[in-house]
């Protein structure tokens, strides 16, 4: 997931420069807001509201986690998955990993390519589906400890409708402001053209520099792959970088913009300059060359404005629903131990399962596990591919969910007497450790009891890996201390601590050279004769949850194209 926001980090300054306002997120990912490590540290439990907490108290007892629904074997049709007690399973495609990418690839194959890839199996080493999507509920609170939301693009809305969740979809207020901390004050980010004269996050010279840079009056591109920081400072100036893009990079990647690749992390904006000579030139050219869109699926909801989405009972509803629809095609607690290529072009996958060793014969494989897991699985097949995949970096991030009374919010932060908005981001230069805060109870309904405010805070990332040495109480202390500098009254009561989830390897960083490493791994598999073995997941598609779903449709198309050729042999 992207940590704090599934809105494209260049959207605000892009709106400032042009009237073209909506850009799809490349994170998150998905960016969710996508934390996709399969081995989180244990979460701490909710402190009961009937017990008066000591300072920043973290409960001592454990809370049972919400379990995603486990598929029922009885729903499997023999025509979909061939099973034989002596020979195991025979399928068209095995998808390794039942996170959001793997499940969505399976559903996309069924809904879009069922005539070619009708026999699909999804395997998961853990005892639940959903990957890093972690929804918790207790005592009137509903909170997320991984991704928080998604941008409702048509691909993800299609997945929602096909999963039967259209009536469970909830969307945030498109007019909800987003804030950036600057000089001790939470300042709104401009969301539309009419905001430009009044917003005080940037100075007039900073706005002017951004405008003339966007039309092309700026230094030419260098002869090397630019970092996000290099690209933005060169094109839009220092203020846009320091006050808009740097905090948004923390919100999407929990990353260091001095090391993130502009081309890999924010390719759509990078291409504007490449194609049009400047950001605005590229925008006009893209509009002129834009092909007519096919008719929109009439089943899809029509979100208004720039908003984010979730579900009535949290993000876990999506992987739950897909798993239920796939039924016995989803196998939990199946640990993949080896992949072997057969002479005829098929693959044999061997699993350790609760029922013993199981062998699966398949025509194609999609690995949606993190790159370092894929590296280990592929090393016996291709050391070159394994070496490339082992070089991707996943920094640690912690999600800290806490609650205050409504009276604890500073009066100057209220709008019509309420805490309204998506949340706030904190540039690294502003003297706070927390990356940012999502106003969970303001964003979606029924997330906190009456009179309470639920805040989801992220801390850590590429610029602060030291969080791994801190206790959960230390992390709560840091978040509470930061919030009292700008959002919470200094003399307010101590927060209730709902959960602290530490993800030691959270979000893949799209650093300079990322695309080269990814291409090297794919070329190594192709040249090694491993056609039909595909790489998927957030380090391929992008980290935002929305990009993971879009990437799932792309992966399903790749698998279908391969199987079509396979059937013609």
XYZ file of C-alpha atoms in Angstrom:
569
model
C 0.000 0.000 0.000
C 0.854 3.536 -0.140
C 0.838 4.674 3.401
C -1.203 7.840 3.727
C -2.951 8.648 0.499
C -4.114 6.965 -2.670
C -4.335 10.339 -4.415
C -1.535 10.925 -6.894
C 1.174 12.976 -5.136
C 1.461 15.333 -8.090
C -2.276 16.023 -8.280
C -2.253 19.209 -6.245
C 0.585 20.931 -8.053
C -0.694 19.513 -11.348
C -4.081 21.153 -10.733
C -2.224 24.316 -9.813
C -0.469 24.293 -13.194
C -3.268 23.031 -15.433
C -7.010 22.544 -15.320
C -6.512 18.842 -15.945
C -7.296 17.743 -12.413
C -7.453 13.971 -12.008
C -4.448 11.714 -12.353
C -4.507 8.047 -11.426
C -2.245 7.017 -8.571
C 0.847 5.001 -9.502
C 1.574 4.038 -5.997
C -0.328 2.164 -3.120
C 0.203 1.835 -2.845
C -1.209 1.545 -3.679
C 0.018 2.719 -2.800
C -2.711 2.162 -0.011
C -3.085 3.544 0.841
C -0.465 -0.612 -0.555
C 2.126 -2.085 3.146
C 2.493 -5.433 1.460
C 4.917 -7.414 3.579
C 3.598 -10.860 4.492
C 5.296 -11.019 7.903
C 4.033 -8.203 10.151
C 4.952 -8.068 13.783
C 2.018 -8.941 16.028
C -0.448 -6.105 16.505
C -1.236 -4.838 19.950
C -4.744 -4.911 21.218
C -7.474 -2.391 21.778
C -7.568 -0.809 25.197
C -11.093 -1.256 26.588
C -12.958 1.998 27.017
C -14.374 0.768 30.317
C -10.885 0.843 31.817
C -9.130 4.120 32.526
C -5.776 3.988 30.695
C -2.483 5.088 32.093
C -0.374 7.354 29.936
C -0.333 6.066 26.336
C -1.350 2.689 27.722
C -1.042 -0.284 25.422
C -3.287 -3.156 26.436
C -1.652 -6.305 27.783
C -4.152 -8.828 26.478
C -4.314 -10.009 22.891
C -7.109 -9.250 20.477
C -8.250 -11.838 17.987
C -7.645 -10.614 14.452
C -10.391 -10.399 11.899
C -10.069 -13.452 9.682
C -10.798 -13.236 6.022
C -13.340 -15.815 4.935
C -11.887 -19.206 4.079
C -13.130 -20.687 0.839
C -15.361 -23.735 1.050
C -14.138 -26.817 -0.784
C -17.666 -27.686 -1.816
C -17.809 -24.709 -4.189
C -15.129 -26.164 -6.482
C -16.382 -27.592 -9.736
C -14.358 -30.534 -11.139
C -14.542 -28.789 -14.518
C -12.597 -25.865 -13.073
C -9.830 -27.591 -11.153
C -8.811 -31.140 -11.971
C -7.917 -33.001 -8.820
C -6.659 -36.528 -8.417
C -5.506 -37.998 -5.117
C -2.485 -39.614 -6.752
C -1.459 -36.913 -9.204
C -2.525 -33.748 -7.371
C -3.971 -30.786 -9.256
C -3.876 -29.825 -12.934
C -4.752 -26.215 -13.796
C -4.231 -23.495 -16.390
C -2.687 -20.992 -13.977
C -1.370 -21.009 -10.421
C -1.244 -17.643 -8.681
C 1.176 -17.680 -5.767
C 0.031 -15.269 -3.063
C -3.540 -14.423 -1.998
C -2.960 -10.738 -1.347
C -4.997 -8.185 -3.244
C -2.900 -8.597 -6.418
C -3.181 -12.383 -6.521
C -6.896 -12.507 -5.775
C -7.686 -9.801 -8.317
C -5.651 -11.576 -11.012
C -7.673 -14.729 -10.360
C -10.980 -12.891 -10.551
C -9.880 -11.012 -13.682
C -8.969 -14.320 -15.357
C -12.400 -15.712 -14.536
C -14.431 -12.666 -15.557
C -12.411 -11.553 -18.589
C -10.621 -14.687 -19.830
C -12.630 -17.610 -18.492
C -12.767 -19.409 -21.827
C -8.967 -19.598 -21.913
C -7.972 -19.696 -18.247
C -10.919 -21.388 -16.601
C -8.858 -23.554 -14.248
C -7.165 -21.263 -11.734
C -5.630 -21.971 -8.332
C -4.593 -19.304 -5.795
C -2.204 -20.447 -3.061
C -1.300 -18.650 0.154
C 1.297 -19.591 2.772
C -0.614 -17.883 5.576
C -3.962 -18.930 7.012
C -5.861 -15.928 5.658
C -6.245 -13.958 2.459
C -5.741 -10.233 1.921
C -1.993 -9.784 2.301
C -1.296 -6.608 4.191
C -4.926 -5.467 4.173
C -5.676 -5.657 7.882
C -9.062 -4.447 9.108
C -9.766 -4.555 12.848
C -13.015 -3.992 14.764
C -13.841 -3.732 18.461
C -15.910 -1.686 20.915
C -17.442 0.565 18.279
C -14.167 1.182 16.392
C -13.291 0.007 12.894
C -9.717 0.648 11.836
C -7.094 -0.319 9.264
C -3.547 -1.367 10.075
C -2.336 -1.581 6.474
C -3.766 0.278 3.480
C -6.476 2.740 4.411
C -8.324 3.497 1.173
C -8.184 3.481 -2.618
C -8.793 5.873 -5.465
C -12.023 4.700 -7.156
C -10.807 4.283 -10.726
C -12.901 2.239 -13.157
C -10.689 -0.892 -12.873
C -11.111 -1.094 -9.109
C -14.812 -0.259 -9.348
C -15.162 -3.116 -11.847
C -13.476 -5.431 -9.346
C -15.817 -4.146 -6.616
C -18.944 -4.771 -8.696
C -17.774 -8.219 -9.846
C -17.140 -9.086 -6.183
C -20.709 -8.209 -5.218
C -19.683 -5.242 -3.057
C -21.288 -2.360 -4.936
C -23.785 -1.709 -2.134
C -21.017 -1.857 0.494
C -18.853 0.782 -1.185
C -18.295 3.975 0.812
C -16.705 7.114 -0.631
C -15.113 10.047 1.149
C -16.278 13.625 0.751
C -14.666 14.894 -2.483
C -14.442 18.335 -0.906
C -12.599 17.090 2.174
C -9.433 19.173 2.521
C -5.937 17.757 2.776
C -3.370 19.532 4.905
C 0.396 19.894 4.998
C 2.257 21.018 8.110
C 4.400 24.075 7.395
C 5.883 26.549 9.900
C 3.855 25.075 12.754
C 0.487 25.366 10.996
C -1.692 22.874 9.096
C -2.235 24.482 5.705
C -4.767 23.244 3.117
C -3.492 21.894 -0.184
C -5.166 23.455 -3.247
C -7.585 21.018 -4.857
C -8.967 23.182 -7.659
C -8.013 26.229 -9.706
C -10.072 28.646 -7.638
C -8.018 27.749 -4.544
C -4.823 29.178 -6.036
C -5.148 32.854 -5.061
C -5.877 32.083 -1.414
C -3.873 29.052 -0.344
C -0.890 29.960 1.806
C 1.188 26.789 1.611
C 3.358 28.447 -1.051
C 4.572 31.996 -1.548
C 3.783 34.054 -4.642
C 7.372 33.693 -5.973
C 7.090 29.923 -5.436
C 3.839 29.775 -7.399
C 5.340 31.902 -10.164
C 8.425 29.657 -10.373
C 6.221 26.585 -10.666
C 4.161 28.161 -13.426
C 7.050 29.250 -15.645
C 8.814 25.940 -15.095
C 5.723 24.006 -16.099
C 5.532 25.816 -19.442
C 9.158 24.918 -20.143
C 11.281 27.820 -18.854
C 13.660 25.696 -16.786
C 16.920 23.738 -17.221
C 16.779 20.883 -19.744
C 16.645 17.255 -18.619
C 20.038 15.811 -17.602
C 21.589 12.806 -19.246
C 20.770 10.415 -16.418
C 17.727 8.949 -14.698
C 16.404 11.666 -12.404
C 15.221 11.221 -8.860
C 11.864 12.704 -7.877
C 13.685 15.509 -6.089
C 15.842 16.364 -9.121
C 12.883 16.345 -11.512
C 10.610 18.504 -9.342
C 13.224 21.055 -8.311
C 14.288 21.452 -11.957
C 10.750 21.719 -13.377
C 8.699 23.305 -10.622
C 11.100 24.817 -8.123
C 12.137 24.301 -4.531
C 8.858 25.266 -2.871
C 6.751 22.748 -4.811
C 9.208 20.039 -3.872
C 9.634 20.927 -0.195
C 6.029 21.796 0.600
C 4.031 19.490 -1.702
C 5.926 16.646 -3.332
C 8.305 15.658 -0.536
C 5.492 15.098 2.000
C 3.375 13.311 -0.614
C 6.263 10.953 -1.367
C 6.184 10.056 2.311
C 2.436 9.560 2.015
C 2.680 7.186 -0.929
C 5.985 5.347 -0.580
C 7.205 6.274 2.902
C 10.237 6.975 0.745
C 13.164 9.292 0.211
C 12.474 11.475 -2.862
C 16.214 12.002 -3.302
C 16.424 8.289 -4.185
C 13.022 7.523 -5.701
C 12.993 7.351 -9.502
C 10.725 9.884 -11.173
C 10.349 7.624 -14.195
C 9.486 4.541 -12.140
C 7.477 6.086 -9.307
C 5.570 8.812 -11.177
C 5.862 7.784 -14.789
C 2.758 9.599 -16.051
C 4.119 13.001 -15.075
C 7.632 12.081 -16.250
C 6.227 11.207 -19.690
C 4.579 14.617 -20.036
C 7.945 16.331 -20.275
C 9.345 13.582 -22.481
C 6.470 13.762 -24.956
C 5.717 17.488 -24.956
C 8.954 19.224 -23.996
C 7.420 20.503 -20.761
C 4.755 19.458 -18.273
C 2.099 21.716 -19.780
C 3.233 20.946 -23.332
C 2.906 17.246 -22.614
C -0.528 17.765 -21.085
C -1.853 19.576 -24.165
C -0.345 16.941 -26.449
C -1.919 14.147 -24.428
C -5.311 15.845 -24.642
C -4.962 16.277 -28.413
C -3.916 12.653 -28.929
C -6.445 11.210 -26.539
C -8.446 8.427 -28.139
C -12.179 8.194 -27.546
C -12.937 6.041 -24.531
C -15.100 2.953 -24.962
C -18.543 3.156 -23.367
C -18.309 2.982 -19.601
C -19.691 -0.111 -17.906
C -23.175 1.015 -16.784
C -22.891 -1.163 -13.667
C -20.170 1.022 -12.187
C -20.834 3.695 -9.557
C -20.071 7.289 -10.520
C -17.839 8.889 -7.874
C -17.962 12.650 -7.707
C -14.779 14.698 -7.689
C -11.412 13.672 -6.303
C -12.206 11.201 -3.562
C -11.158 7.904 -1.991
C -13.085 4.751 -1.234
C -13.409 1.879 1.194
C -16.195 -0.474 2.301
C -18.833 -0.491 5.021
C -16.784 -2.924 7.106
C -13.336 -1.876 5.892
C -10.975 -2.858 3.100
C -10.890 -6.521 4.171
C -14.328 -6.911 2.606
C -12.758 -6.962 -0.866
C -10.326 -9.891 -0.448
C -12.971 -11.679 1.639
C -15.555 -11.343 -1.118
C -13.202 -12.419 -3.903
C -12.055 -15.419 -1.862
C -15.637 -16.458 -1.223
C -16.489 -16.222 -4.920
C -13.424 -18.233 -5.911
C -14.305 -20.860 -3.332
C -12.070 -23.944 -3.322
C -9.734 -22.386 -5.839
C -8.120 -20.556 -2.917
C -5.798 -22.726 -0.815
C -4.616 -21.378 2.524
C -1.628 -22.539 4.586
C -0.005 -23.840 1.406
C 3.724 -23.101 1.481
C 5.422 -23.291 -1.922
C 8.690 -25.208 -1.646
C 9.754 -25.594 -5.287
C 8.967 -24.739 -8.912
C 10.118 -27.060 -11.693
C 9.886 -26.616 -15.462
C 8.872 -29.734 -17.409
C 10.045 -30.630 -20.891
C 6.626 -30.032 -22.409
C 6.524 -26.426 -21.167
C 4.344 -26.934 -18.092
C 5.410 -26.374 -14.486
C 5.187 -28.519 -11.378
C 4.769 -26.697 -8.084
C 5.321 -28.579 -4.841
C 3.630 -27.399 -1.656
C 3.756 -28.186 2.021
C 0.114 -28.183 3.157
C -1.873 -29.216 6.243
C -2.767 -32.374 4.300
C 0.855 -33.151 3.453
C 2.940 -32.634 0.307
C 0.837 -31.610 -2.703
C 1.927 -31.344 -6.324
C 0.284 -29.003 -8.840
C 0.702 -29.253 -12.611
C 0.083 -25.937 -14.360
C 0.562 -24.278 -17.736
C 1.431 -20.888 -16.202
C 2.495 -19.327 -12.904
C 2.121 -15.790 -11.532
C 4.240 -14.884 -8.507
C 2.577 -12.051 -6.580
C 4.676 -12.450 -3.425
C 7.170 -9.708 -2.414
C 10.279 -9.523 -4.582
C 12.565 -10.967 -1.922
C 10.289 -14.027 -1.599
C 10.138 -14.389 -5.382
C 13.936 -14.147 -5.455
C 14.269 -17.117 -3.113
C 11.745 -19.213 -5.075
C 13.373 -18.470 -8.429
C 17.025 -18.941 -7.453
C 17.102 -22.658 -8.412
C 15.700 -21.716 -11.827
C 17.537 -18.461 -12.653
C 20.218 -16.905 -10.482
C 20.181 -13.791 -12.704
C 16.468 -13.200 -12.123
C 16.872 -13.941 -8.416
C 19.780 -11.520 -8.077
C 17.836 -8.694 -9.719
C 14.766 -9.249 -7.527
C 16.845 -9.366 -4.348
C 17.982 -5.758 -4.857
C 14.622 -4.085 -4.199
C 14.402 -2.272 -0.857
C 11.444 -2.446 1.566
C 11.760 -0.020 4.534
C 9.846 -0.484 7.797
C 6.628 1.402 8.547
C 4.381 1.361 11.614
C 0.641 2.082 11.602
C -0.443 3.602 14.928
C -4.209 3.842 15.520
C -5.289 6.009 18.445
C -8.434 7.795 19.570
C -9.080 11.118 21.319
C -12.252 12.788 22.482
C -13.619 15.421 20.083
C -12.874 18.044 22.708
C -9.161 17.262 22.352
C -8.998 18.744 18.840
C -7.661 22.285 18.671
C -10.376 24.808 17.916
C -8.471 26.298 14.972
C -8.402 22.853 13.333
C -12.198 22.487 13.353
C -14.462 23.298 10.428
C -18.063 24.060 11.449
C -17.227 22.598 14.832
C -15.996 19.263 13.445
C -12.696 17.706 12.411
C -13.146 17.525 8.663
C -10.751 16.427 5.981
C -8.767 13.539 4.605
C -5.768 14.066 6.841
C -2.388 15.759 7.069
C 1.176 15.217 5.834
C 4.391 16.287 7.514
C 7.500 17.308 5.542
C 10.707 15.920 7.041
C 11.957 19.495 7.534
C 9.202 20.389 10.022
C 10.625 18.711 13.104
C 8.097 15.900 13.535
C 8.754 12.177 13.262
C 5.313 11.051 12.123
C 4.924 10.868 8.344
C 1.301 11.910 8.513
C -2.165 11.273 9.910
C -5.454 10.129 8.374
C -8.689 11.394 9.936
C -10.300 7.949 9.785
C -13.502 8.821 11.623
C -14.022 11.894 9.423
C -13.262 10.132 6.158
C -15.709 7.218 6.354
C -18.840 6.594 8.456
C -19.081 4.427 11.576
C -15.363 4.243 12.317
C -15.521 5.473 15.938
C -18.078 5.762 18.783
C -19.950 9.056 19.221
C -17.809 11.780 20.721
C -14.543 10.118 19.684
C -12.042 10.850 16.900
C -10.079 8.000 15.298
C -6.658 8.860 13.850
C -4.453 6.518 11.811
C -0.816 7.602 11.927
C 2.164 6.297 9.957
C 5.736 6.516 11.187
C 9.046 5.170 9.874
C 9.887 4.738 6.212
C 13.097 5.008 4.233
C 14.265 8.092 6.130
C 13.534 6.605 9.563
C 14.319 2.858 9.656
C 15.210 3.200 13.339
C 11.591 2.541 14.320
C 12.492 -1.160 14.402
C 14.495 -0.553 17.562
C 11.592 1.161 19.332
C 8.896 -0.370 21.496
C 5.241 0.075 20.661
C 4.915 2.443 23.602
C 7.781 4.506 22.146
C 5.939 4.753 18.833
C 2.701 5.842 20.495
C 4.626 8.414 22.536
C 6.219 9.838 19.376
C 2.892 10.069 17.532
C 1.081 11.635 20.496
C 3.899 14.158 20.962
C 3.778 15.146 17.296
C -0.012 15.523 17.197
C 0.050 17.869 20.192
C 2.228 20.248 18.169
C -0.476 21.015 15.624
C -3.780 19.102 15.955
C -4.389 18.052 19.585
C -4.599 20.417 22.561
C -1.387 20.118 24.597
C -3.356 19.558 27.819
C -5.768 16.999 26.339
C -6.275 13.614 27.934
C -4.043 10.740 26.871
C -5.228 8.829 23.803
C -6.786 5.402 23.765
C -4.433 3.080 21.885
C -6.239 0.734 19.532
C -3.351 -0.842 17.667
C 0.293 -0.548 16.689
C 1.215 -2.634 13.671
C 4.898 -2.683 12.702
C 5.677 -3.835 9.177
C 9.441 -4.582 9.087
C 9.493 -4.705 5.270
C 6.590 -2.540 4.220
C 6.601 -0.840 0.826
C 8.880 -1.562 -2.152
C 10.855 1.539 -3.068
C 10.873 2.482 -6.752
C 14.433 3.780 -6.601
C 16.514 4.934 -9.552
C 17.328 1.802 -11.521
C 14.095 0.058 -10.445
C 12.755 -0.420 -13.948
C 16.127 -1.723 -15.142
C 16.205 -4.333 -12.378
C 12.628 -5.360 -13.094
C 13.368 -5.686 -16.811
C 16.547 -7.657 -16.074
C 14.578 -10.176 -14.017
C 11.978 -10.601 -16.766
C 14.604 -10.947 -19.485
C 16.487 -13.530 -17.420
C 13.336 -15.641 -17.090
C 12.502 -15.293 -20.773
C 16.016 -16.103 -21.991
C 16.209 -19.015 -19.546
C 13.226 -20.634 -21.219
C 10.731 -19.911 -18.450
C 7.906 -18.648 -20.638
C 4.631 -18.696 -18.777
C 6.213 -17.699 -15.470
C 5.127 -14.149 -14.665
C 6.009 -11.572 -11.994
C 3.194 -9.592 -10.387
C 2.378 -7.596 -7.299
C 3.040 -4.096 -6.089
C 6.753 -3.911 -6.951
C 5.687 -4.495 -10.572
C 2.457 -2.504 -10.878
C 2.873 0.247 -8.275
C 2.255 0.392 -4.553
C -1.203 1.992 -4.377
C -4.057 -0.421 -3.858
C -5.689 0.955 -6.994
C -2.573 0.314 -9.043
C -2.403 -3.246 -7.715
C -5.904 -3.843 -9.083
C -5.088 -2.206 -12.416
C -1.917 -4.304 -12.562
C -4.002 -7.420 -11.885
C -6.027 -6.836 -15.043
C -2.778 -6.308 -16.963
C -1.312 -9.542 -15.571
C -4.485 -11.448 -16.441
C -4.210 -10.178 -20.006
C -0.590 -11.400 -20.175
C -1.531 -14.840 -18.892
C -4.451 -15.097 -21.304
C -2.255 -14.131 -24.268
C 0.330 -16.743 -23.275
C -2.256 -19.491 -22.795
C -3.801 -18.672 -26.185
C -0.436 -19.332 -27.812
C 0.067 -22.391 -25.607
C -3.205 -23.902 -26.815
C -2.215 -23.345 -30.442
C 0.963 -25.431 -30.147
